Coordinates of C-alpha atoms in Angstrom, one line a residue:
X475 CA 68.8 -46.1 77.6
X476 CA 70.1 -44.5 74.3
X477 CA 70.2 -47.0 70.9
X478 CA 74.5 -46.9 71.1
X479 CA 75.0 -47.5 74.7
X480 CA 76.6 -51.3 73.9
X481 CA 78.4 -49.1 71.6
X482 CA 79.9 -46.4 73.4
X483 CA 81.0 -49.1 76.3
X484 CA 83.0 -51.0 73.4
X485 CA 84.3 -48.2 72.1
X486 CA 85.3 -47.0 75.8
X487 CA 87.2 -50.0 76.0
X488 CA 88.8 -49.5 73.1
X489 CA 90.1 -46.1 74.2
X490 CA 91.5 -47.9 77.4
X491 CA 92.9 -50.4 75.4
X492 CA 95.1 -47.2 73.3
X493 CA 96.0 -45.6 76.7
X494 CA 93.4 -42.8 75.9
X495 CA 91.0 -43.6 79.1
X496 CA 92.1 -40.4 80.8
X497 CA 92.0 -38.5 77.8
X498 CA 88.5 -38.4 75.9
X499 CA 85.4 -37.1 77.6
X500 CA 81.7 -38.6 77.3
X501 CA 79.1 -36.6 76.5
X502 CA 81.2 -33.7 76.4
X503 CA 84.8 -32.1 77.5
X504 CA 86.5 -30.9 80.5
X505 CA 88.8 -28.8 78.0
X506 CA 87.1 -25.2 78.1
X507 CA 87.8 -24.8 74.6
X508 CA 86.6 -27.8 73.3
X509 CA 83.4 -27.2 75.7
X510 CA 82.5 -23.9 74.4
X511 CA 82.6 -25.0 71.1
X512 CA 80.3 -27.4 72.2
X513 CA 77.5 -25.2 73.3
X514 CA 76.6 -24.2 70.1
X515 CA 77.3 -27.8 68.2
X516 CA 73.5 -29.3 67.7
X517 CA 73.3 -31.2 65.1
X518 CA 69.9 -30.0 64.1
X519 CA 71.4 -26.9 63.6
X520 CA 68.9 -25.1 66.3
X521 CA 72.0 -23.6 68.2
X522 CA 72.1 -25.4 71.1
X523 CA 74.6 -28.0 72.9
X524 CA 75.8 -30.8 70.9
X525 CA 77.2 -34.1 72.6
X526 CA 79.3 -36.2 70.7
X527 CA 80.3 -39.7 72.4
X528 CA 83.7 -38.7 72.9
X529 CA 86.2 -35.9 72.9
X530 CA 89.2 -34.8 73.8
X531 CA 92.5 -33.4 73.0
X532 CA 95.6 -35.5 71.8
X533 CA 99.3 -33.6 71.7
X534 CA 97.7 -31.0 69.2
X535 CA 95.0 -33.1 68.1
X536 CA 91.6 -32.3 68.5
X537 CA 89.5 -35.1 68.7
X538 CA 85.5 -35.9 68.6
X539 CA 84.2 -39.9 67.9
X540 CA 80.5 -39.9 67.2
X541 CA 79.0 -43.6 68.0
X542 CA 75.9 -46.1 66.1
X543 CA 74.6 -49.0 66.7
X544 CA 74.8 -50.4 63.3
X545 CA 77.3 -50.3 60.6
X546 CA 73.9 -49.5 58.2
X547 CA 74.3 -46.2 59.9
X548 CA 78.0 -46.0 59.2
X549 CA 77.9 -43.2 56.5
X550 CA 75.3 -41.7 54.0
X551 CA 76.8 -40.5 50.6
X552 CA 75.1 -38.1 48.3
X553 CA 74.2 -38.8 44.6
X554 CA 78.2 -37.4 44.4
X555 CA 80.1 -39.8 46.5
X556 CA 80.4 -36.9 49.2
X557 CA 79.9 -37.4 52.7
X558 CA 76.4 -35.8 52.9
X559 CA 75.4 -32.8 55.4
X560 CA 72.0 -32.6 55.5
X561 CA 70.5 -32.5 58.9
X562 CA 69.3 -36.0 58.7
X563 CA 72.0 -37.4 57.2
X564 CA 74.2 -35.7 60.1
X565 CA 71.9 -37.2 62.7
X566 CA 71.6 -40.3 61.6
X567 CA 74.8 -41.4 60.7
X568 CA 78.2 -41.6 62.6
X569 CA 80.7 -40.7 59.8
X570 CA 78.9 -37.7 59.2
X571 CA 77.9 -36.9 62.7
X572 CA 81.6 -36.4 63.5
X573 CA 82.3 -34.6 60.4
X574 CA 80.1 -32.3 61.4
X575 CA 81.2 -32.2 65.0
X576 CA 84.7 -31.9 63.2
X577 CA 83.8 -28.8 60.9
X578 CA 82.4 -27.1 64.2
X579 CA 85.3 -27.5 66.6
X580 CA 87.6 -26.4 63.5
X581 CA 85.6 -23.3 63.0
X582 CA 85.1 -22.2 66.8
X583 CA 88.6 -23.2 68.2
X584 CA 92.2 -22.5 68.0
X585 CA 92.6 -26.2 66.6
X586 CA 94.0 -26.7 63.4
X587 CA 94.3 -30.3 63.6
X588 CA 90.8 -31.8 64.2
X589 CA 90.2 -36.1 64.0
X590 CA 86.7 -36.5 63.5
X591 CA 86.2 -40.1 63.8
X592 CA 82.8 -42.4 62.8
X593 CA 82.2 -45.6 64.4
X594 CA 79.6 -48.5 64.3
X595 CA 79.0 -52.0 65.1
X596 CA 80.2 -53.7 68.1
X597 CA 83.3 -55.9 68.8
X598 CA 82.1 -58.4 66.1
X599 CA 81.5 -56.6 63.4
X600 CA 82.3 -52.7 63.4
X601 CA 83.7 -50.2 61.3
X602 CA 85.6 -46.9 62.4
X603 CA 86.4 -44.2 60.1
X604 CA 88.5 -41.5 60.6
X605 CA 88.2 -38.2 58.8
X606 CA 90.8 -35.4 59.2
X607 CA 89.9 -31.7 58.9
X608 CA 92.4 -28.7 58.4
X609 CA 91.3 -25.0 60.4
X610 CA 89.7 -24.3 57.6
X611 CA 87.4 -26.9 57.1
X612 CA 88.9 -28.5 54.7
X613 CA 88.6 -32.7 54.8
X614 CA 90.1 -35.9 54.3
X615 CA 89.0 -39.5 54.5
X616 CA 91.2 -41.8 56.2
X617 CA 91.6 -45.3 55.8
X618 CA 89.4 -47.6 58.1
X619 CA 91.4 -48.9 61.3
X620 CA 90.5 -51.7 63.8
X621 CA 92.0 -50.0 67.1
X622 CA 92.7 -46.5 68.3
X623 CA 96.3 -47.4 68.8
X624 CA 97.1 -45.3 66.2
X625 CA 96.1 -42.1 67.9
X626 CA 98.1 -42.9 71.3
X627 CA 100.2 -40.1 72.3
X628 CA 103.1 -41.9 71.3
X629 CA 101.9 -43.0 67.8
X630 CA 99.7 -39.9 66.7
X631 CA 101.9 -37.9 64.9
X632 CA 103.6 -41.1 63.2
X633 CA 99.7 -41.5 61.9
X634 CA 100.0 -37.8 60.9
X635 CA 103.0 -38.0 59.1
X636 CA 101.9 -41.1 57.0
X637 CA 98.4 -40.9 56.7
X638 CA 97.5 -37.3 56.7
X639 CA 100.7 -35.8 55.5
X640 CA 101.6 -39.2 53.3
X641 CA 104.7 -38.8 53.6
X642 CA 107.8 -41.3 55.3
X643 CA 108.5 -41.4 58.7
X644 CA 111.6 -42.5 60.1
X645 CA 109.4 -43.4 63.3
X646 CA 107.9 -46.3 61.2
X647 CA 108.7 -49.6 63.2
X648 CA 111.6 -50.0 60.8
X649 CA 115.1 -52.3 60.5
X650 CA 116.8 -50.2 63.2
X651 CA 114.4 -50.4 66.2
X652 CA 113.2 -54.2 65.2
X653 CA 117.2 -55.0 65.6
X654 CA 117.6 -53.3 68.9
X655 CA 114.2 -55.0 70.3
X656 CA 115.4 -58.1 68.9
X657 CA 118.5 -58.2 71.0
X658 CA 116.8 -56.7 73.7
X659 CA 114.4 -59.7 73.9
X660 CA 116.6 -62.2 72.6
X661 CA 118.5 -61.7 75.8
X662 CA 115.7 -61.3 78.5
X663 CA 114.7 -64.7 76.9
X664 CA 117.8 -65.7 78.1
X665 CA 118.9 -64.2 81.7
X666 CA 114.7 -64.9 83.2
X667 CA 113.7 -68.2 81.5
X668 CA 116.5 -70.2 79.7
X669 CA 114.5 -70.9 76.9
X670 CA 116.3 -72.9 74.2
X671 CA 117.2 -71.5 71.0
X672 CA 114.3 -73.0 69.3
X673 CA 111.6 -72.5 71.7
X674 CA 112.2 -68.9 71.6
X675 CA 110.2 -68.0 68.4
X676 CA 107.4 -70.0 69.7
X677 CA 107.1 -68.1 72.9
X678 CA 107.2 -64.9 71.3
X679 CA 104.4 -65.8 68.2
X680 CA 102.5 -67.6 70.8
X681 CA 102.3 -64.4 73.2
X682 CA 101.4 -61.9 70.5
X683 CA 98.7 -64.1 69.1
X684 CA 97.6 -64.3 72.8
X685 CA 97.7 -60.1 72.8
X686 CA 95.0 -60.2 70.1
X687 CA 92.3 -61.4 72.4
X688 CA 92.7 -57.6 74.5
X689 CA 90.1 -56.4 72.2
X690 CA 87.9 -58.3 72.8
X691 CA 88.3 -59.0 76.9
X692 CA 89.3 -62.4 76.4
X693 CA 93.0 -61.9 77.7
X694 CA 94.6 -59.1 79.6
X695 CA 98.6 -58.5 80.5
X696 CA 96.8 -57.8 84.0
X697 CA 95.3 -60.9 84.6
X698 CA 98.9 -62.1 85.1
X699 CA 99.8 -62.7 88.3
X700 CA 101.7 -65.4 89.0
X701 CA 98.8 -67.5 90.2
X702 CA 100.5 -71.3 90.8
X703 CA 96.5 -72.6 90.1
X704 CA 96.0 -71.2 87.2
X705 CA 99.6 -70.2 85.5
X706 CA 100.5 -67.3 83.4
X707 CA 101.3 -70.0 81.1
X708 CA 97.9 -71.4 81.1
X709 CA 96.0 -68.3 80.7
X710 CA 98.1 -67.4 77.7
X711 CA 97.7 -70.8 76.1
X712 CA 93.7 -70.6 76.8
X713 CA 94.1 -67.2 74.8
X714 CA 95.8 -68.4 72.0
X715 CA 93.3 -71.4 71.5
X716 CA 90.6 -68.8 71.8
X717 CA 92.3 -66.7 69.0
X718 CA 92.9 -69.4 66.5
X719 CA 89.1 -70.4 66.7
X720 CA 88.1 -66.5 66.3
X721 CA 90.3 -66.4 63.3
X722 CA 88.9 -69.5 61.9
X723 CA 92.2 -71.8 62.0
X724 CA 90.8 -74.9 60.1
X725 CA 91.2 -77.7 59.7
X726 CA 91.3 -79.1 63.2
X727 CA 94.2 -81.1 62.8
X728 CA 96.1 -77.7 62.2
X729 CA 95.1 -75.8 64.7
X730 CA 95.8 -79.0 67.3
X731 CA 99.2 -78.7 65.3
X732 CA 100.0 -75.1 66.6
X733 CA 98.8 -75.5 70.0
X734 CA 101.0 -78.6 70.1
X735 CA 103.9 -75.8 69.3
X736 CA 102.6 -73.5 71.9
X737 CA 102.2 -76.2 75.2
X738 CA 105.7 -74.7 75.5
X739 CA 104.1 -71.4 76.9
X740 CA 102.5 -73.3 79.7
X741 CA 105.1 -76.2 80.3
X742 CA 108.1 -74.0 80.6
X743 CA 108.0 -73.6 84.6
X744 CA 110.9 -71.2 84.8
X745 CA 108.6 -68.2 82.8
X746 CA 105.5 -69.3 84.7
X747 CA 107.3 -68.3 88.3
X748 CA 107.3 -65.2 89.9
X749 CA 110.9 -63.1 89.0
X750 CA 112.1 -61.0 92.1
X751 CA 114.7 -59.3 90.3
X752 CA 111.0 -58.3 87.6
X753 CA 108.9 -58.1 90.1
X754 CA 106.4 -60.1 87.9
X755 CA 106.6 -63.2 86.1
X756 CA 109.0 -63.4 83.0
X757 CA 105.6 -64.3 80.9
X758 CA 104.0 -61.5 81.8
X759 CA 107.8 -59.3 81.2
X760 CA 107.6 -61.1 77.6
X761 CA 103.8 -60.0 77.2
X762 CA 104.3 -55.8 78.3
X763 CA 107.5 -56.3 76.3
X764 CA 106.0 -57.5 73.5
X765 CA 102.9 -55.2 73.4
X766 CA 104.4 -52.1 73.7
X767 CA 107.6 -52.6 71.4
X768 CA 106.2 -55.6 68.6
X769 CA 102.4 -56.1 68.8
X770 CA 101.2 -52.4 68.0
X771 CA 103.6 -51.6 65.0
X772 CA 102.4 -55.4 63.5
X773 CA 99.2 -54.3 63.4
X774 CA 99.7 -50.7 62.6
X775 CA 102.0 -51.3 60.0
X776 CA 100.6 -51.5 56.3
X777 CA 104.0 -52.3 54.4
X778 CA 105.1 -55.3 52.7
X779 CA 107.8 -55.9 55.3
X780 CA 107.3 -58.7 56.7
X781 CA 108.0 -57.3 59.9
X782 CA 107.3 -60.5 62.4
X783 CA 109.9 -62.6 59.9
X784 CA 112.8 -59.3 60.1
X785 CA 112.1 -59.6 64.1
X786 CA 112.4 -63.2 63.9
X787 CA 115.8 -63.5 61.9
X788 CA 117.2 -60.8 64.1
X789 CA 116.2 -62.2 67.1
X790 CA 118.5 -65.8 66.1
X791 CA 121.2 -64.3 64.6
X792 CA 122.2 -63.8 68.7
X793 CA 121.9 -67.6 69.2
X794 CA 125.6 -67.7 68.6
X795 CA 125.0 -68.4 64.8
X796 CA 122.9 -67.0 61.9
X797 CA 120.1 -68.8 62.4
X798 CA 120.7 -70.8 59.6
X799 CA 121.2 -73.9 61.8
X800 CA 117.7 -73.7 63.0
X801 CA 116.1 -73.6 59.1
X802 CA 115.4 -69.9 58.6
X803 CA 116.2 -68.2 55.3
X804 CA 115.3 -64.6 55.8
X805 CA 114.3 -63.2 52.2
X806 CA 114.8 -59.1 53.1
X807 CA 112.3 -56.4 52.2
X808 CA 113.7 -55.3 48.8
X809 CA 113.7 -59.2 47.4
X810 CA 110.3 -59.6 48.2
X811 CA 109.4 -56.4 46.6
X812 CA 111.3 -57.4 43.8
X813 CA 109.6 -60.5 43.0
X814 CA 106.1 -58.9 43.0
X815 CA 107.6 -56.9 40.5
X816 CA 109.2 -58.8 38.3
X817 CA 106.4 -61.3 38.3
X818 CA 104.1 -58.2 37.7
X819 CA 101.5 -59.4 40.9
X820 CA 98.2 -58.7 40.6
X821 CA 94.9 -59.2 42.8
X822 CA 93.8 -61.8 39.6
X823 CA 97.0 -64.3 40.6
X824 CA 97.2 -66.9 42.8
X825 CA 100.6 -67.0 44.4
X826 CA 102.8 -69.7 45.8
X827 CA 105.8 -70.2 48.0
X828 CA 106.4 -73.5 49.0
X829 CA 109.5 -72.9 51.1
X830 CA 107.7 -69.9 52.9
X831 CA 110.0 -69.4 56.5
X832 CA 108.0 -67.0 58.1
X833 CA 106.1 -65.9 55.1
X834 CA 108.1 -63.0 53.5
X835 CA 107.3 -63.5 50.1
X836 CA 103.4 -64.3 50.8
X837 CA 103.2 -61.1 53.2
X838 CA 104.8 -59.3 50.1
X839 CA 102.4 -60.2 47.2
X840 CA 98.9 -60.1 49.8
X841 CA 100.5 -55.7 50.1
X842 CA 101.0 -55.9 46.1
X843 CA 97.4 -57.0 45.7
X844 CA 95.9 -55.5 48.0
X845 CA 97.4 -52.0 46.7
X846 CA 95.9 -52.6 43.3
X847 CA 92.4 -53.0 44.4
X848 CA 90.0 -50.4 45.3
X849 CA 89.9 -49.3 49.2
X850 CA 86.1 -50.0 48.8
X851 CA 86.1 -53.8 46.9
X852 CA 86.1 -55.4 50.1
X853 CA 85.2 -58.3 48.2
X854 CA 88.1 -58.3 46.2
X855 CA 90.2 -58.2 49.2
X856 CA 88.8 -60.7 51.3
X857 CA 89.4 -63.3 48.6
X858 CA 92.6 -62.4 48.2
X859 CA 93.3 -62.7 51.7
X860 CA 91.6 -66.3 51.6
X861 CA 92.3 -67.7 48.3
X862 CA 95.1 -65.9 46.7
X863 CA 97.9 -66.8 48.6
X864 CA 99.4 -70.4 49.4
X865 CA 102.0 -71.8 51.2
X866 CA 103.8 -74.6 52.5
X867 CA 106.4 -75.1 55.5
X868 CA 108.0 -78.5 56.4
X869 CA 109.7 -77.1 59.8
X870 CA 106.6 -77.3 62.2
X871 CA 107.8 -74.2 64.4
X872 CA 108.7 -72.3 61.4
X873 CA 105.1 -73.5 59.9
X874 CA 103.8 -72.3 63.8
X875 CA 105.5 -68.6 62.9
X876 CA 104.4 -68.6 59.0
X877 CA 100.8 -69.1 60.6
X878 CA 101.2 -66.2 63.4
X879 CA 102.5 -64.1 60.7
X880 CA 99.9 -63.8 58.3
X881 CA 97.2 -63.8 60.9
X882 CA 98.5 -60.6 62.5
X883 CA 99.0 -59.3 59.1
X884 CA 95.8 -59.4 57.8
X885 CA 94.8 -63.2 57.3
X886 CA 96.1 -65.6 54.4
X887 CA 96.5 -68.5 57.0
X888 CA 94.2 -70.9 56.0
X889 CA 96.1 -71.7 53.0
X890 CA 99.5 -72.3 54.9
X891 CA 100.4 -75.7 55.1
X892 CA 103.2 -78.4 56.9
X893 CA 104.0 -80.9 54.8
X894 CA 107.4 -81.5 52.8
X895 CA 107.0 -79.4 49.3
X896 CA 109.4 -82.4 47.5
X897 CA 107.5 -85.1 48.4
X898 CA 104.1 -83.4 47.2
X899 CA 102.5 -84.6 43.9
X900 CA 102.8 -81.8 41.8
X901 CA 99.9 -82.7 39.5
X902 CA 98.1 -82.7 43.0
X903 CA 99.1 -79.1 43.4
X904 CA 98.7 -78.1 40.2
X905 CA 94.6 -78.6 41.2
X906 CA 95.3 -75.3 43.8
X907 CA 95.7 -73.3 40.2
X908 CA 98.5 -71.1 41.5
X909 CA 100.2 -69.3 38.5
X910 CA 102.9 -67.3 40.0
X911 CA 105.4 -68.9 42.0
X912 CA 108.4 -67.6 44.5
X913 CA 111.2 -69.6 45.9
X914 CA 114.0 -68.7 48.1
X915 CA 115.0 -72.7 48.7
X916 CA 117.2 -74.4 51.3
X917 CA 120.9 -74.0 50.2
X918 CA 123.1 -76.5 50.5
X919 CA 121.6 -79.5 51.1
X920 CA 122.0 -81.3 48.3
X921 CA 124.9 -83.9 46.8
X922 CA 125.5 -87.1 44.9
X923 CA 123.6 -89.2 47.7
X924 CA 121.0 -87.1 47.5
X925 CA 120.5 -85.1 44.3
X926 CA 116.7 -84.3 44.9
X927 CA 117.7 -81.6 47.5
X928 CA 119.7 -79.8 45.2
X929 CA 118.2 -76.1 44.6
X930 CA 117.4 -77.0 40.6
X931 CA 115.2 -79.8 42.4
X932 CA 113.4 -77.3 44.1
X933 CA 112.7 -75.3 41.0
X934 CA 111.7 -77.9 38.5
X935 CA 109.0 -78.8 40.9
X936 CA 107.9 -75.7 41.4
X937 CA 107.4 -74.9 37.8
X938 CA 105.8 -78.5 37.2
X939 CA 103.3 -77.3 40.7
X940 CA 101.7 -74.3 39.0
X941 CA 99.6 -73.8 36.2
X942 CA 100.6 -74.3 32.8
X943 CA 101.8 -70.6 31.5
X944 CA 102.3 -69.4 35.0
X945 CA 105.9 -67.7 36.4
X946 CA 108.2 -68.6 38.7
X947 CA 111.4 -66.4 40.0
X948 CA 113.6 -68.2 43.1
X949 CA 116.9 -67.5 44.0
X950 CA 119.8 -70.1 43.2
X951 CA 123.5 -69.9 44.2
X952 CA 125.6 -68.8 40.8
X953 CA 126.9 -72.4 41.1
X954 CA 123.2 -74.3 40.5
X955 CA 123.6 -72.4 36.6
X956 CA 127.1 -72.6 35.9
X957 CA 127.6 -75.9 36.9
X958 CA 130.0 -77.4 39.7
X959 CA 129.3 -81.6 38.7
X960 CA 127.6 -83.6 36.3
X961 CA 124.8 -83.7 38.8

């Protein structure tokens, strides 16, 4: 049995997983073209067949995965930087193994769009690397990715456009389509379960934490069934628990916290029973819903829009209100970019929102950061993911969303927390050392009987909770500077 075979099942699944089970070939290609190119593809250069783990041919796309065991045969560099092509370099190695596999189909076939794509590891620790080469053999590294979603027939010429081509796409998961899903949802919420306004979020955070466990076989949308032993409820709840221990939710009080948010999943009998008008179970509606229209363009996306919080500010505004009644202050795209701006963010700060909603601002300054250190100090990234960004929630659900949020964008969860940000010793926080601070406060809640909620409140102890010669911007209502009472 061949060194990558644990491999190449993984990476099967993961293929599956994209919709691409029908499309890539083992060992080979039932595309002539692709075959015959094949033939002559060794990569000892004697001339004879070559079998790569995997190709096939997506929309235009030509593509060829080449599988190892270990991620210390991921790549081999020359003294250069280069991806190196000597022989046993290209044997030995699965970045260069496809490049080489690449270069071959590009030269031998009418492709001019060839995805040569390096994988190793297994489901716990793996890299995948995906080179692009032009028809004239011509390449480009790609940035890692964790999926082949990205190369589904519906998403790979988005990934062309913006990774390749880097250049805008209007097929981005962008305000337009996150507004129509949003009232799409909003409303199927409605007419198949009668969930309550606040409730609503939950389920929806709760079910795409839930989807992250696909990859790894721990939950599938198929495994709902309406089973009355074992509810649809149940199994997504078991999946959630599951994915807060694999992305290292700590303390234990917190995660019981969000799981206490998330009972709603399995209590709520409604969504649990089987729909005749769906012909399924509204949970497992919500959970193909949610996959195909929310899940994939969370994870694919590498903005700073704080895509989750945009669907989830959309998706009250149809409670008959603008969500305000329910404690969510939306802080758009542009503000958030903004801030990191005008506070001049970089991956040496340590930054704070203690009024964080669904996490705009922290989703906002992780992207700043992140896009000012090197694509290969993973080091550097990994702490700022862990220990650069802080945050604090009083509204548990909100807190529960916040959480969600910055797990499914890369991390920065283990420093939310949900606790009330006025009643914090600041000294206390000032011991966290953040120096930059943002603030989008509640509006509005302050008066004569109670003068600590007044937006300035907010701000004064935010400037006394960081470190003395940080920065702090927040939005205040004109009224907070000019000046309506003594107070």
């Amino acid at each position: 049995m061949k060194n990558e075979a644990s491999t190449d099942l993984w990476v099967w699944e993961l293929l599956k997983e994209a919709g691409l089970g029908k499309t890539m070939s083992p060992q080979g290609s039932n595309i002539k073209e692709l075959n015959e190119a094949l033939k002559t593809a060794s990569k000892s250069r004697t001339g004879n067949v070559g079998r790569p783990e995997y190709t096939g041919v997506i929309q235009d796309f030509a593509i060829v995965i080449e599988n190892k065991k270990s991620t210390a045969n991921h790549i081999s560099r020359n003294d250069n930087g280069v991806i190196a092509t000597d022989t046993n370099s290209i044997r030995n190695f699965a970045v260069n193994g496809a490049l080489f596999y690449g270069k071959h189909i590009a030269k031998e076939t009418n492709f001019k769009k060839v995805l040569a794509i390096g994988v190793s590891g297994n489901e716990k620790h793996h890299e995948i690397s995906p080179v692009f080469i032009d028809e004239r053999g011509n390449y480009k590294e790609l940035p890692k990715i964790e999926t082949f979603i990205s190369f589904s027939h519906s998403n790979i010429q988005e990934y062309y456009i913006k990774e390749i081509l880097e250049e805008d796409t209007d097929k981005e998961k962008e305000l337009k389509l996150i507004l129509k899903d949003a009232q799409e949802l909003h409303e199927d919420l409605r007419n198949y379960g009668a969930i309550q306004d606040k409730d609503k979020p939950l389920i929806v955070s709760g079910i795409l934490l839930a989807l992250r466990e696909t990859k790894y076989g721990g939950f599938s949308i198929d495994s709902l069934t309406g089973d009355t032993t074992t509810t649809d409820g149940e199994k997504i709840y078991n999946a959630i628990d599951n994915n807060l221990k694999r992305s290292n939710v700590s303390p234990t009080v917190k995660k019981d916290k969000l799981m206490s948010q998330f009972s709603i999943i399995k209590n709520s009998v409604q969504i649990n029973e089987y729909n005749n008008t769906l012909g399924k179970t509204p949970l497992k509606y919500y959970s193909e819903f949610l996959f195909n229209r929310v899940y994939t363009n969370i994870v694919y996306s590498k903005s700073s829009e704080d895509i989750l919080g945009r669907f989830y500010g959309e998706f009250m505004s149809y409670s008959g209100g603008d969500g305000q009644t329910l404690g969510i202050v939306l802080t758009p795209r542009h503000i958030t970019d903004l801030f990191c701006e005008l506070l001049e963010i970089s991956p040496e700060d340590k930054v704070f929102d203690p009024c964080c909603g669904t996490g705009g601002f922290l989703v906002a300054a992780m992207h700043h950061m992140l896009n000012q250190t090197e694509s290969n100090d993973q080091i550097t990234k990994d702490n700022v993911r862990k220990n650069q960004i802080y945050g604090i929630e009083i509204q548990n659900y909100m807190f529960t969303i916040a959480t969600t949020n910055m797990i499914l964008r890369g991390d920065g969860k283990s420093n939310l927390e949900n606790t009330d940000f006025l009643r914090q010793n600041p000294a206390e926080l000032q011991l966290k050392g953040c120096n930059v601070g943002m603030l989008n406060p509640p509006y509005s809640q302050g008066s004569s009987k109670n003068p600590d909620l007044y937006e300035l409140s907010f701000t004064e102890h935010l400037l006394n909770s960081t470190v003395e010669g940080g920065r702090i911007a927040v939005i205040v209502p004109q009224s907070s500077m000019t000046g309506k009472t003594k107070t």
